[in-house]
Coordinates of C-alpha atoms in Angstrom, one line a residue:
Chain A
M583 CA -32.1 -11.1 13.5
S584 CA -32.8 -14.1 11.5
L585 CA -31.8 -11.9 8.0
Y586 CA -28.2 -11.3 9.5
F587 CA -28.6 -14.6 9.9
M588 CA -28.9 -15.6 6.5
C589 CA -26.3 -13.1 5.6
L590 CA -23.8 -14.8 7.8
I591 CA -24.8 -18.3 6.0
L592 CA -24.3 -16.3 2.6
F593 CA -20.8 -15.1 4.0
S594 CA -19.3 -18.7 4.9
V595 CA -20.7 -20.4 1.5
G596 CA -18.7 -17.8 -0.1
L597 CA -15.5 -17.9 1.9
Y598 CA -15.8 -21.8 2.0
S599 CA -15.6 -21.6 -1.6
V600 CA -12.9 -19.2 -1.5
V601 CA -10.8 -21.7 1.0
R602 CA -12.0 -25.0 -0.3
K603 CA -12.2 -25.0 -4.2
R604 CA -9.3 -26.0 -6.4
N605 CA -11.2 -24.6 -9.9
I606 CA -9.9 -20.7 -10.5
I607 CA -14.0 -20.2 -11.3
K608 CA -15.3 -21.5 -8.2
I609 CA -12.8 -19.3 -6.4
I610 CA -14.2 -16.3 -8.4
I611 CA -17.9 -17.4 -7.7
G612 CA -16.9 -17.2 -3.5
I613 CA -15.8 -14.1 -3.8
G614 CA -18.8 -12.7 -5.7
I615 CA -20.7 -14.2 -3.1
I616 CA -19.0 -12.8 -0.5
E617 CA -19.4 -9.6 -1.8
Y618 CA -23.2 -9.9 -2.8
S619 CA -23.3 -11.2 1.5
V620 CA -21.3 -8.1 2.5
N621 CA -23.7 -5.9 0.2
L622 CA -27.1 -7.4 1.8
F623 CA -25.7 -6.5 5.4
I624 CA -24.8 -2.7 4.6
I625 CA -28.0 -2.6 3.1
L626 CA -29.9 -4.6 6.3
I627 CA -28.1 -1.8 8.6
G628 CA -30.0 0.9 7.4
Y629 CA -33.3 -0.8 7.4
R630 CA -35.9 0.2 9.2
L631 CA -39.2 -1.8 9.7
Q632 CA -41.9 -0.1 8.2
G633 CA -39.8 2.6 6.9
R634 CA -39.9 4.4 3.4
A635 CA -37.7 5.4 0.5
P636 CA -36.4 8.8 1.8
I637 CA -37.5 11.3 -0.4
L638 CA -38.6 14.6 0.5
A639 CA -41.7 16.2 -1.3
R640 CA -43.1 19.8 0.2
D641 CA -46.4 18.3 1.7
Q642 CA -45.0 15.7 3.6
T643 CA -43.8 14.4 6.6
I644 CA -41.0 11.9 6.6
E645 CA -41.9 9.7 9.9
N646 CA -40.0 6.5 9.2
M647 CA -37.6 6.4 6.1
V648 CA -34.5 3.6 5.8
D649 CA -31.2 5.1 5.9
P650 CA -30.2 6.4 1.7
L651 CA -26.3 6.6 2.9
T652 CA -26.1 2.8 3.3
Q653 CA -27.6 2.2 0.0
A654 CA -25.2 4.8 -1.7
M655 CA -22.5 2.7 -0.2
A656 CA -23.9 -0.3 -2.1
L657 CA -23.8 0.9 -5.1
T658 CA -20.2 2.2 -4.5
T659 CA -19.3 -1.2 -4.0
I660 CA -21.1 -3.3 -6.0
V661 CA -19.4 -1.2 -9.0
I662 CA -15.9 -1.6 -6.8
G663 CA -17.1 -5.8 -7.2
L664 CA -17.8 -6.0 -11.0
S665 CA -14.2 -4.3 -11.5
L666 CA -12.9 -6.9 -9.1
I667 CA -15.1 -10.2 -10.3
F668 CA -13.9 -8.1 -14.1
I669 CA -10.1 -8.6 -13.3
A670 CA -10.2 -11.8 -12.4
V671 CA -11.9 -13.4 -15.0
T672 CA -9.7 -11.8 -17.7
L673 CA -6.7 -13.2 -15.4
A674 CA -8.7 -17.0 -15.3
I675 CA -8.4 -16.6 -19.1
R676 CA -5.4 -16.3 -19.3
I677 CA -3.7 -18.3 -16.9
Y678 CA -6.3 -21.2 -18.9
E679 CA -4.2 -20.1 -22.3
K680 CA -0.9 -20.2 -20.3
Y681 CA -1.4 -23.6 -18.4
G682 CA -4.4 -25.2 -19.9
T683 CA -5.7 -26.1 -16.4
F684 CA -8.3 -24.7 -14.0
D685 CA -6.9 -26.1 -11.2
I686 CA -4.8 -24.2 -8.4
T687 CA -3.0 -27.3 -7.3
K688 CA -1.2 -27.3 -10.9
I689 CA -0.5 -23.8 -11.5
R690 CA 2.4 -24.0 -9.3
R691 CA 5.6 -22.0 -10.4
L692 CA 6.4 -19.5 -8.0
R693 CA 8.2 -21.2 -5.2
G694 CA 10.3 -20.3 -2.1
Chain B
M1274 CA -7.2 25.3 0.0
S1275 CA -9.1 24.2 -3.3
L1276 CA -5.4 23.0 -4.5
L1277 CA -6.1 18.9 -2.3
I1278 CA -8.4 17.7 -5.4
Y1279 CA -5.7 18.4 -7.8
F1280 CA -3.5 15.3 -6.0
I1281 CA -6.9 13.3 -7.2
I1282 CA -7.5 14.7 -10.7
V1283 CA -4.8 15.5 -11.9
P1284 CA -3.5 11.5 -12.1
L1285 CA -7.0 10.7 -13.3
A1286 CA -6.8 13.0 -15.7
A1287 CA -3.2 12.2 -17.3
A1288 CA -4.4 8.3 -17.3
M1289 CA -6.8 9.3 -19.2
L1290 CA -5.6 11.3 -21.1
T1291 CA -2.6 8.6 -22.4
A1292 CA -4.6 6.4 -22.8
L1293 CA -6.8 8.5 -25.5
I1294 CA -3.6 9.7 -27.1
N1295 CA -2.7 6.2 -27.0
V1296 CA 1.2 7.1 -28.6
R1297 CA 2.5 4.8 -30.7
A1298 CA 5.7 5.9 -30.6
K1299 CA 8.4 4.8 -28.6
D1300 CA 9.4 7.9 -26.7
K1301 CA 6.1 10.2 -26.0
A1302 CA 4.1 7.7 -24.6
S1303 CA 6.2 8.9 -20.9
I1304 CA 5.3 12.7 -21.3
I1305 CA 2.2 12.7 -19.9
P1306 CA 3.3 11.1 -17.2
I1307 CA 5.9 12.3 -16.1
V1308 CA 4.7 16.2 -16.1
A1309 CA 1.6 14.7 -14.3
G1310 CA 4.1 13.7 -11.7
L1311 CA 6.5 17.2 -11.4
I1312 CA 3.1 18.5 -10.7
L1313 CA 2.2 15.9 -8.0
L1314 CA 5.4 16.5 -6.7
G1315 CA 5.2 20.5 -6.7
L1316 CA 1.7 20.5 -5.5
S1317 CA 3.1 17.9 -2.2
L1318 CA 6.2 20.3 -1.6
Y1319 CA 3.9 23.5 -1.6
C1320 CA 1.3 21.5 0.9
A1321 CA 4.7 20.5 3.2
R1322 CA 5.5 24.4 2.9
Q1323 CA 1.3 25.3 3.9
L1324 CA 1.6 22.7 6.9
N1325 CA 3.9 24.9 8.4
F1326 CA 1.6 27.7 8.9
A1327 CA -1.9 25.3 9.5
Q1328 CA -1.9 22.3 11.9
V1329 CA -4.3 20.9 9.0
L1330 CA -5.2 21.9 5.4
I1331 CA -8.9 21.0 4.2
Y1332 CA -10.8 21.0 1.4
K1333 CA -14.7 20.6 1.4
I1334 CA -15.7 18.9 -1.4
G1335 CA -18.5 21.4 -2.6
G1336 CA -18.5 23.2 -0.1
W1337 CA -20.5 21.0 1.9
L1338 CA -19.6 20.5 5.9
P1339 CA -18.2 17.6 6.8
P1340 CA -21.1 15.5 8.4
L1341 CA -22.7 16.1 5.3
G1342 CA -20.2 16.2 2.9
M1343 CA -16.9 14.8 2.3
S1344 CA -13.6 16.5 2.9
L1345 CA -9.9 15.8 1.9
V1346 CA -7.6 16.4 5.0
V1347 CA -3.7 17.0 4.9
D1348 CA -2.1 17.2 8.4
G1349 CA 1.0 15.9 9.5
L1350 CA 1.6 12.4 9.2
S1351 CA -0.7 12.5 5.7
G1352 CA 1.8 15.7 4.4
L1353 CA 5.1 13.5 4.8
L1354 CA 3.8 10.5 2.9
L1355 CA 2.7 12.5 0.5
V1356 CA 6.2 13.8 -0.7
A1357 CA 7.3 10.5 -0.4
V1358 CA 4.9 9.1 -2.7
N1359 CA 5.1 11.4 -5.2
L1360 CA 8.8 12.2 -5.2
I1361 CA 9.3 8.2 -5.6
S1362 CA 6.3 7.8 -8.3
L1363 CA 8.1 10.3 -9.8
L1364 CA 11.5 9.1 -10.4
V1365 CA 10.2 5.6 -11.0
L1366 CA 8.0 7.3 -13.9
V1367 CA 11.5 8.4 -15.3
Y1368 CA 13.1 5.4 -15.1
S1369 CA 10.2 3.5 -17.4
S1370 CA 10.2 5.7 -19.7
K1371 CA 13.0 3.8 -20.9
Y1372 CA 13.0 0.8 -19.2
M1373 CA 8.8 -0.3 -20.1
R1374 CA 9.9 0.1 -24.1
H1375 CA 10.2 -3.1 -24.4
Y1376 CA 6.6 -4.3 -23.2
T1377 CA 4.1 -3.5 -25.8
D1378 CA 1.0 -1.0 -25.6
D1379 CA 3.4 0.8 -22.8
W1380 CA 1.1 3.4 -21.9
K1381 CA -1.0 1.1 -21.0
F1382 CA 1.5 0.6 -18.3
Y1383 CA 1.1 4.4 -17.2
S1384 CA -2.3 4.9 -17.6
L1385 CA -2.2 2.0 -14.8
F1386 CA 0.7 3.6 -13.0
L1387 CA -0.8 6.9 -12.7
I1388 CA -4.1 5.7 -11.4
M1389 CA -2.9 3.4 -8.8
L1390 CA -1.0 6.7 -7.9
C1391 CA -4.2 8.6 -7.7
G1392 CA -5.1 5.9 -5.6
M1393 CA -2.6 5.8 -3.2
N1394 CA -2.7 10.1 -3.3
G1395 CA -6.6 9.6 -2.1
V1396 CA -5.8 7.5 1.0
L1397 CA -3.3 9.7 2.2
L1398 CA -6.0 12.6 1.8
S1399 CA -9.3 11.5 2.7
S1400 CA -10.9 12.1 6.1
D1401 CA -13.8 9.8 5.0
L1402 CA -13.9 6.1 5.9
F1403 CA -15.8 5.1 2.9
N1404 CA -13.4 7.2 1.3
L1405 CA -11.0 5.7 2.1
Y1406 CA -11.9 2.2 1.7
V1407 CA -12.6 3.2 -2.2
F1408 CA -9.2 4.8 -2.9
L1409 CA -7.7 1.5 -1.5
E1410 CA -9.4 -0.4 -3.7
I1411 CA -8.7 2.2 -6.8
A1412 CA -5.3 1.7 -5.5
S1413 CA -5.4 -2.1 -5.6
L1414 CA -7.3 -3.1 -8.4
S1415 CA -4.9 -1.3 -10.6
G1416 CA -1.9 -2.9 -8.2
Y1417 CA -3.8 -6.6 -9.7
A1418 CA -3.2 -5.2 -13.3
L1419 CA 0.3 -4.2 -13.0
V1420 CA 1.5 -7.6 -11.4
A1421 CA 0.0 -9.3 -14.7
F1422 CA 1.6 -6.5 -16.8
G1423 CA 4.2 -9.3 -18.4
V1424 CA 2.0 -11.6 -18.9
S1425 CA 4.0 -14.6 -18.7
A1426 CA 2.9 -17.7 -16.6
E1427 CA 4.0 -16.4 -13.3
D1428 CA 2.7 -12.7 -13.5
L1429 CA -0.4 -14.0 -14.0
E1430 CA -0.4 -16.6 -11.4
A1431 CA 1.2 -14.2 -9.2
S1432 CA -1.6 -11.5 -10.0
F1433 CA -3.9 -14.2 -9.4
K1434 CA -2.6 -15.1 -5.6
Y1435 CA -2.2 -11.2 -5.1
M1436 CA -5.7 -10.6 -6.1
V1437 CA -7.6 -13.3 -3.8
M1438 CA -6.1 -11.7 -0.7
G1439 CA -6.5 -8.6 -1.6
A1440 CA -10.1 -8.9 -1.9
M1441 CA -10.1 -10.7 1.1
A1442 CA -8.3 -8.0 2.8
S1443 CA -11.1 -5.5 1.2
I1444 CA -13.6 -7.6 2.3
F1445 CA -12.5 -7.9 5.8
I1446 CA -12.1 -3.7 5.9
L1447 CA -15.4 -3.0 4.2
L1448 CA -17.4 -5.5 7.0
G1449 CA -15.4 -3.1 9.3
I1450 CA -16.8 0.1 8.2
A1451 CA -19.8 -1.5 7.9
M1452 CA -20.5 -2.1 11.9
L1453 CA -18.7 1.1 12.6
Y1454 CA -21.4 3.0 10.5
S1455 CA -23.9 1.1 12.4
Y1456 CA -22.8 2.1 16.0
T1457 CA -21.7 5.7 15.2
S1458 CA -24.2 6.5 12.2
T1459 CA -21.5 8.6 10.6
L1460 CA -18.7 7.8 8.8
N1461 CA -16.4 11.1 9.0
M1462 CA -13.7 9.7 10.9
A1463 CA -13.3 12.9 13.5
E1464 CA -16.9 12.1 14.4
M1465 CA -16.7 8.7 14.4
A1466 CA -13.8 9.5 17.1
Q1467 CA -16.4 11.9 19.0
A1468 CA -19.3 9.4 19.0
L1469 CA -16.9 6.6 19.8
S1470 CA -15.6 8.4 23.1
T1471 CA -18.9 9.0 24.4
R1472 CA -19.8 5.3 24.3
P1473 CA -18.1 2.3 26.3
A1474 CA -15.6 0.3 24.4
G1475 CA -18.0 -2.9 23.8
F1476 CA -17.1 -6.0 22.4
L1477 CA -18.4 -4.6 18.9
I1478 CA -15.2 -2.2 18.8
S1479 CA -13.0 -5.7 19.6
F1480 CA -14.0 -7.3 16.8
V1481 CA -14.3 -4.4 14.5
S1482 CA -10.2 -4.2 15.0
V1483 CA -9.6 -7.4 14.5
L1484 CA -11.4 -7.1 11.0
F1485 CA -8.8 -4.3 10.2
L1486 CA -5.4 -5.5 11.8
A1487 CA -6.6 -8.5 9.5
G1488 CA -7.8 -6.7 6.7
F1489 CA -4.8 -3.9 6.8
G1490 CA -2.1 -7.0 7.6
L1491 CA -3.1 -8.6 4.7
K1492 CA -2.6 -5.5 2.3
A1493 CA 1.1 -4.3 4.7
A1494 CA 2.0 -8.2 4.3
L1495 CA 2.3 -8.5 8.1
V1496 CA 3.7 -12.1 9.0
P1497 CA 0.8 -14.5 9.1
F1498 CA -0.8 -12.7 5.8
H1499 CA 2.8 -12.4 3.8
A1500 CA 2.1 -14.9 1.5
W1501 CA 1.1 -12.8 -1.8
L1502 CA 4.2 -10.5 -1.6
P1503 CA 7.1 -12.4 -2.4
D1504 CA 5.2 -13.6 -5.6
A1505 CA 3.4 -10.6 -6.3
H1506 CA 6.6 -8.0 -5.7
S1507 CA 9.2 -10.4 -7.5
S1508 CA 7.0 -11.0 -10.6
A1509 CA 6.3 -7.4 -11.7
P1510 CA 8.3 -5.5 -14.0
S1511 CA 10.5 -4.3 -12.1
P1512 CA 9.1 -0.4 -12.0
V1513 CA 6.1 -2.0 -10.4
S1514 CA 7.9 -3.8 -8.0
A1515 CA 9.6 -0.7 -6.7
V1516 CA 6.2 0.8 -6.0
L1517 CA 4.7 -1.8 -4.9
S1518 CA 7.1 -2.6 -2.5
G1519 CA 8.5 1.5 -1.9
L1520 CA 5.4 3.0 -1.0
V1521 CA 1.8 0.7 -1.7
I1522 CA 2.2 -1.6 1.3
K1523 CA 2.9 1.6 3.1
T1524 CA -0.1 3.7 2.5
L1525 CA -2.7 0.9 1.9
G1526 CA -1.4 -0.7 4.8
I1527 CA 0.5 1.3 7.3
Y1528 CA -0.6 4.5 6.5
A1529 CA -4.2 3.5 6.6
L1530 CA -3.6 1.0 9.9
S1531 CA -2.3 3.6 12.0
R1532 CA -4.8 6.4 10.8
V1533 CA -7.6 4.4 12.0
F1534 CA -6.3 2.8 15.0
F1535 CA -4.7 5.7 16.4
N1536 CA -7.0 8.4 14.8
C1537 CA -10.4 7.1 14.9
L1538 CA -11.0 3.8 16.9
G1539 CA -8.5 5.2 19.6
I1540 CA -5.0 2.9 20.5
S1541 CA -5.5 0.4 23.7
N1542 CA -2.9 -1.7 25.3
K1543 CA -4.1 -4.7 23.1
V1544 CA -3.8 -3.3 20.0
L1545 CA 0.0 -2.2 20.9
M1546 CA 0.6 -5.8 21.7
A1547 CA -1.2 -7.3 18.4
L1548 CA 0.8 -4.8 16.8
M1549 CA 4.3 -5.1 18.4
F1550 CA 4.1 -8.9 18.1
L1551 CA 3.1 -9.3 14.6
G1552 CA 5.7 -6.5 13.6
A1553 CA 8.9 -8.7 15.8
L1554 CA 7.3 -11.7 14.0
S1555 CA 7.4 -10.1 10.3
M1556 CA 11.6 -9.1 11.0
V1557 CA 12.2 -12.6 12.0
V1558 CA 10.1 -14.3 9.1
G1559 CA 11.1 -12.3 6.1
A1560 CA 14.8 -11.9 7.3
F1561 CA 15.1 -15.3 7.8
L1562 CA 13.3 -16.5 4.4
A1563 CA 15.0 -13.8 2.6
L1564 CA 18.6 -15.5 3.7
K1565 CA 18.2 -18.4 1.4
Q1566 CA 16.9 -16.7 -1.6
S1567 CA 18.8 -16.9 -4.7
D1568 CA 16.2 -15.1 -6.9
I1569 CA 17.5 -11.3 -6.4
K1570 CA 14.0 -9.6 -6.6
R1571 CA 12.3 -12.9 -4.3
M1572 CA 15.4 -11.6 -1.7
L1573 CA 14.4 -8.2 -2.2
A1574 CA 10.5 -8.5 -1.7
Y1575 CA 10.8 -11.3 1.8
S1576 CA 13.3 -8.3 3.0
S1577 CA 10.5 -5.7 2.2
I1578 CA 8.8 -7.9 4.7
S1579 CA 11.1 -7.9 7.3
Q1580 CA 11.4 -3.7 7.1
I1581 CA 7.7 -3.5 7.7
G1582 CA 8.2 -5.6 10.3
Y1583 CA 10.4 -2.8 12.1
I1584 CA 7.8 0.1 10.9
V1585 CA 4.9 -2.2 12.6
F1586 CA 6.9 -3.5 15.7
A1587 CA 7.8 0.7 16.2
L1588 CA 4.3 1.6 15.9
G1589 CA 3.4 -0.9 18.2
V1590 CA 5.9 0.4 21.0
G1591 CA 3.7 3.8 20.6
T1592 CA 5.6 6.2 22.3
P1593 CA 7.0 9.1 20.4
L1594 CA 10.7 8.4 19.6
A1595 CA 9.2 4.8 18.8
I1596 CA 7.2 6.6 16.5
L1597 CA 9.4 8.8 15.3
G1598 CA 11.6 5.8 14.3
A1599 CA 8.8 4.5 12.6
L1600 CA 7.9 7.1 10.5
F1601 CA 11.7 8.2 9.6
H1602 CA 11.6 4.0 9.1
I1603 CA 9.5 4.4 6.1
L1604 CA 10.8 7.0 3.9
N1605 CA 14.1 5.4 4.4
H1606 CA 12.7 2.0 3.3
A1607 CA 10.6 3.6 0.4
A1608 CA 14.3 5.2 -0.9
S1609 CA 16.5 2.2 -0.4
K1610 CA 14.1 -0.9 -1.4
S1611 CA 12.9 1.5 -4.9
A1612 CA 16.9 2.0 -5.4
L1613 CA 17.2 -1.9 -5.0
F1614 CA 14.4 -2.6 -7.0
L1615 CA 15.0 -0.2 -10.2
N1616 CA 18.6 -2.3 -10.1
A1617 CA 17.5 -5.2 -9.8
G1618 CA 15.4 -4.3 -12.9
T1619 CA 18.7 -3.0 -14.6
I1620 CA 20.0 -6.2 -14.1
E1621 CA 17.9 -8.5 -15.4
R1622 CA 17.5 -6.3 -18.7
A1623 CA 21.2 -6.5 -18.7
I1624 CA 21.9 -10.0 -18.1
G1625 CA 18.8 -12.0 -18.5
T1626 CA 18.1 -13.7 -15.6
R1627 CA 17.6 -13.0 -11.4
D1628 CA 19.5 -16.1 -9.8
I1629 CA 22.4 -15.1 -7.7
N1630 CA 24.1 -17.3 -8.6
K1631 CA 25.0 -16.9 -12.2
M1632 CA 26.2 -13.2 -12.1
G1633 CA 29.3 -11.8 -10.3
G1634 CA 31.8 -8.8 -11.1
L1635 CA 29.1 -6.8 -12.2
N1636 CA 30.6 -3.9 -10.6
A1637 CA 33.0 -2.7 -13.6
K1638 CA 30.7 -3.2 -16.1
L1639 CA 27.6 -1.0 -14.4
P1640 CA 29.3 0.7 -12.0
V1641 CA 26.5 3.5 -10.9
T1642 CA 24.1 0.3 -10.4
G1643 CA 26.5 -0.9 -8.0
Y1644 CA 27.4 1.8 -5.9
T1645 CA 23.5 3.0 -5.6
S1646 CA 22.4 -0.7 -4.8
L1647 CA 25.7 -0.6 -2.6
M1648 CA 24.2 3.0 -0.7
G1649 CA 20.8 1.0 -0.8
S1650 CA 21.8 -2.0 0.7
M1651 CA 23.8 0.2 3.6
S1652 CA 21.0 2.0 4.4
I1653 CA 18.3 -0.6 4.6
S1654 CA 20.8 -2.9 6.5
G1655 CA 21.5 0.5 9.3
I1656 CA 25.4 1.1 8.5
P1657 CA 26.3 4.4 10.4
P1658 CA 26.0 7.1 7.9
F1659 CA 23.3 6.0 6.3
A1660 CA 20.2 7.2 6.9
G1661 CA 18.5 3.3 7.7
F1662 CA 21.0 3.5 10.7
W1663 CA 19.4 6.3 12.3
S1664 CA 15.6 5.1 12.5
K1665 CA 16.4 1.7 13.5
L1666 CA 18.8 3.3 16.1
L1667 CA 15.7 5.5 17.5
I1668 CA 13.2 2.9 16.7
I1669 CA 15.6 0.3 18.8
I1670 CA 17.1 2.7 21.8
A1671 CA 12.4 3.8 21.7
A1672 CA 11.8 0.0 22.5
V1673 CA 14.7 -0.3 25.3
Q1674 CA 13.4 3.3 27.4
A1675 CA 9.9 1.1 27.0
G1676 CA 10.9 -1.6 28.7
Q1677 CA 10.9 -3.8 26.1
I1678 CA 14.4 -5.5 26.2
A1679 CA 13.5 -9.2 24.6
Y1680 CA 12.3 -7.1 21.9
S1681 CA 15.1 -4.6 21.0
A1682 CA 17.4 -7.8 21.7
V1683 CA 15.2 -9.4 18.7
A1684 CA 15.6 -6.3 16.2
V1685 CA 19.2 -5.9 16.5
I1686 CA 19.6 -9.6 16.1
V1687 CA 17.5 -9.2 12.9
S1688 CA 19.2 -6.1 11.9
I1689 CA 22.6 -8.2 11.8
V1690 CA 21.3 -11.0 9.6
T1691 CA 19.9 -8.2 7.4
L1692 CA 23.6 -7.6 6.5
I1693 CA 24.6 -10.9 5.9
Y1694 CA 22.2 -11.2 3.4
Y1695 CA 22.5 -7.4 1.9
L1696 CA 26.5 -8.8 1.9
R1697 CA 25.9 -12.0 0.3
F1698 CA 24.2 -9.7 -2.4
H1699 CA 26.9 -7.6 -2.8
T1700 CA 29.4 -9.8 -3.0
K1701 CA 27.5 -11.9 -4.9
V1702 CA 26.6 -9.6 -8.0
F1703 CA 28.8 -6.9 -8.3
L1704 CA 32.0 -8.1 -6.6
G1705 CA 34.0 -11.1 -7.8
I1706 CA 35.5 -13.2 -11.2
P1707 CA 33.5 -11.4 -13.9
A1708 CA 30.7 -14.1 -14.8
Q1709 CA 30.5 -15.0 -18.5
N1710 CA 27.3 -13.4 -19.3
T1711 CA 28.6 -10.2 -18.4
A1712 CA 30.9 -10.0 -21.2
E1713 CA 28.1 -7.5 -23.3
V1714 CA 26.7 -5.9 -20.8
K1715 CA 26.9 -1.5 -21.1
E1716 CA 26.3 0.8 -18.9
A1717 CA 22.7 2.1 -18.7
C1718 CA 21.4 5.6 -20.5
G1719 CA 20.3 8.3 -18.5
A1720 CA 16.6 8.4 -17.5
I1721 CA 17.9 4.6 -15.9
K1722 CA 20.9 6.4 -14.3
W1723 CA 19.6 9.3 -12.8
P1724 CA 16.3 8.2 -10.6
V1725 CA 18.6 5.8 -8.8
I1726 CA 21.2 8.3 -8.0
I1727 CA 18.9 10.1 -6.8
L1728 CA 17.8 7.3 -4.7
G1729 CA 21.1 6.4 -3.5
F1730 CA 21.6 10.3 -2.5
I1731 CA 18.7 10.0 -0.4
C1732 CA 19.6 7.3 1.4
L1733 CA 23.0 8.7 2.1
A1734 CA 21.7 12.2 3.0
G1735 CA 18.5 11.0 4.7
G1736 CA 19.6 11.2 8.0
L1737 CA 19.9 14.9 7.6
L1738 CA 15.8 15.1 8.6
L1739 CA 17.1 14.6 12.1
I1740 CA 19.0 18.0 12.4
P1741 CA 16.7 20.2 14.1
S1742 CA 15.6 23.1 11.2
F1743 CA 14.4 19.8 9.4
R1744 CA 13.1 17.9 11.5
D1745 CA 9.6 19.7 11.7
F1746 CA 8.9 17.5 9.4
L1747 CA 8.7 14.3 10.8
N1748 CA 7.7 15.5 14.1
R1749 CA 4.5 16.8 12.3
G1750 CA 3.8 13.4 11.6
V1751 CA 4.3 12.1 14.9
D1752 CA 2.3 14.9 17.1
V1753 CA -0.9 13.4 14.7
L1754 CA -0.5 10.2 15.8
V1755 CA 0.7 10.9 19.5
S1756 CA -2.7 13.5 19.2
G1757 CA -4.4 9.6 19.3
I1758 CA -8.4 10.4 19.4
N1759 CA -8.1 14.3 20.3
Y1760 CA -6.7 14.5 16.5
K1761 CA -10.5 15.3 16.2
D1762 CA -10.3 18.2 17.9
A1763 CA -8.0 19.6 15.1
I1764 CA -10.2 18.4 12.2
F1765 CA -13.3 20.6 14.1
Q1766 CA -11.4 23.6 14.3
A1767 CA -10.5 23.8 10.7
V1768 CA -13.9 23.3 9.6
K1769 CA -15.2 26.2 11.3

C-alpha cells in the first residue's frame, strides 16, 4: 500500500512541475516524472508478493508468479515516453533558437 | 478478413519508403503517398461493402484467439469512420502534392502524414484498450511534429502547447486503462465489458470514467480542455489543419470516447448528462469566440470546437435518432471543415495574409475557392439543401423528443451564430471591393482545385446518405452504439 502511495507522490511531483514551473525544460522533466510514476503503477499492478518470473520450464510448477502482461505494457509505454520526450526536447531547442528564452511567460505570440 | 492488417501495413510501409527513397525532385515525393491513399480508400470501401454481409469483420493477429492474442475489428461504426478518414486523407494528400512544394524537405511531411494516418486507422481497428492507446499515441506524436512543420516561432509555440496538453491527456487515458486492467484482468474490450457486467459498478468505475472523460475530452478539445486547439490548428500548414480538424479530433477524441463509454464501460445517466453539458458548453463558447476572430484559420478552429460540441451533445442525448445525427454530423463536419481549411491555405498562399480585414473581392479571382468555401460554410451553418442542415435538424429533433427543450434552444441559437460568422467570413473575403493585394492573384492549378471541388460536392450532396437505400451505411454505426455493452456478444460470435 505504501508503494502505491509513493507512486502517487511521484505523480504529484511531476504534475506540480508541469503546472507550476515556467521553464520549458522543467516542464519536460515533469512530463517525464509523471510517465515514470505511471509506469511504476503499471508494474505494481502486476506484482505479487513473493512472486517469481513467469518463465515456464518443463520440470517446474509455478504457483506464484508476477503478471507478465503489465511488464510488456510498461515496456511499450517507456518507448512511447522516450519518443515523446525526444519530440519535446527537439521543440525546446528550436523554441530557444527562435525566442532566445525558455521562459513560457515570454513565449506568447499566439493570442485570441 | 486478413485484409484488415493492410490498413496499418500500407501507410507504415509507404511512410518508410517515402523516407528511404527521399526524392529531392519536387514533383515525385507525393507519388508513393497518393498510391497508398488510393489503396487505403479502396480497402475501406471494400470493408464497408463487406459489412452488408457480416455484422463484424475480424482479423486475429497471428491466429491467436482474442483473450490471449490481439485482434483487429471492423464493425458498423469503425467502417463508417474508416471510409471518411481514408477518403479525406487521400484528397488532402492530392492537395498537398502541390501545396507542400514550397516547404523544404516535403518528403518528411508525407512520411509523418502517413504515420498519422496509420495511427488513426489503428485507433479505428483496435479491439483492445492498450492497442488503442498505442495507436492514439502514434497519431498524436506525428501530429505534434506536423504542427511544428513550418518551424516558425508561432508553429513551435503552438506545437509545444499541444504537446504538453496531449501528453497529459495520454497519461490520464493510460492511468484509466491500467486501473481497468487491474479490476478486470483483461484488456480486450469485449472481455472487459463481459467482466464489468458481472461486477457492481463501484467507485473505481466512476473514477475511471472521469479519467477517460478528461483524457479523450482533451484529445477532442471539449470546452474546458480546448485551449490548445485554436493555436495548433491555425499554426499548422493548411493540409495538416484540414486533417487535424476534420479527422484527428474525431477519431482520437469522439470515436475513442464513444467506443470506450458505450461499448466497454457501459453508459450511465451521469455520463450522458456530463456529455450533454460539455457538448452544449463547447457549442456556445466555440461559437462566440469564433465570432470575434479576424484570422481565418483561427475562426475555423474555434468553429471546430463548436461543431465538436454539437456531436458530443448529440451523443449525450443518447437516443438512436440523436446518435444517427451525431455520426452524420461527424461526416459532414469532416468534409466541410477540411474543404474550408484547404481553401484557407489557398487564400493564404495567394495573398500572403490570413487577416480577414485585409481581404475582399476574391471571388472574381479565385472562383473555385469562393464557391467551394460557400458550400462548406453553408453546410456547417446548416442551410437547407446542404448536408449539414440534415444532421443539425436530426440532432435538434432528437433533443426535443428527449425532452431537452432548453438544450435544443441553445443548439438552434448557436446555429444562427454560426451562420453569422460564416456570412461575415464570406462577405469580407470573397465579396465586396477587391483589396489591393489581390491584383496578381491567379486561379490555382488542378491538384489544388479538384480535392476541394470533390469536398464541396460532398457537402452539397451528403444529405442523400439519409435516403433509405444508402441509410444502412449510417444505421449500422448507430446500431453498434445503441447496442451498448451487448456489443460484446457480436464480437464473441464472430470470434468462434
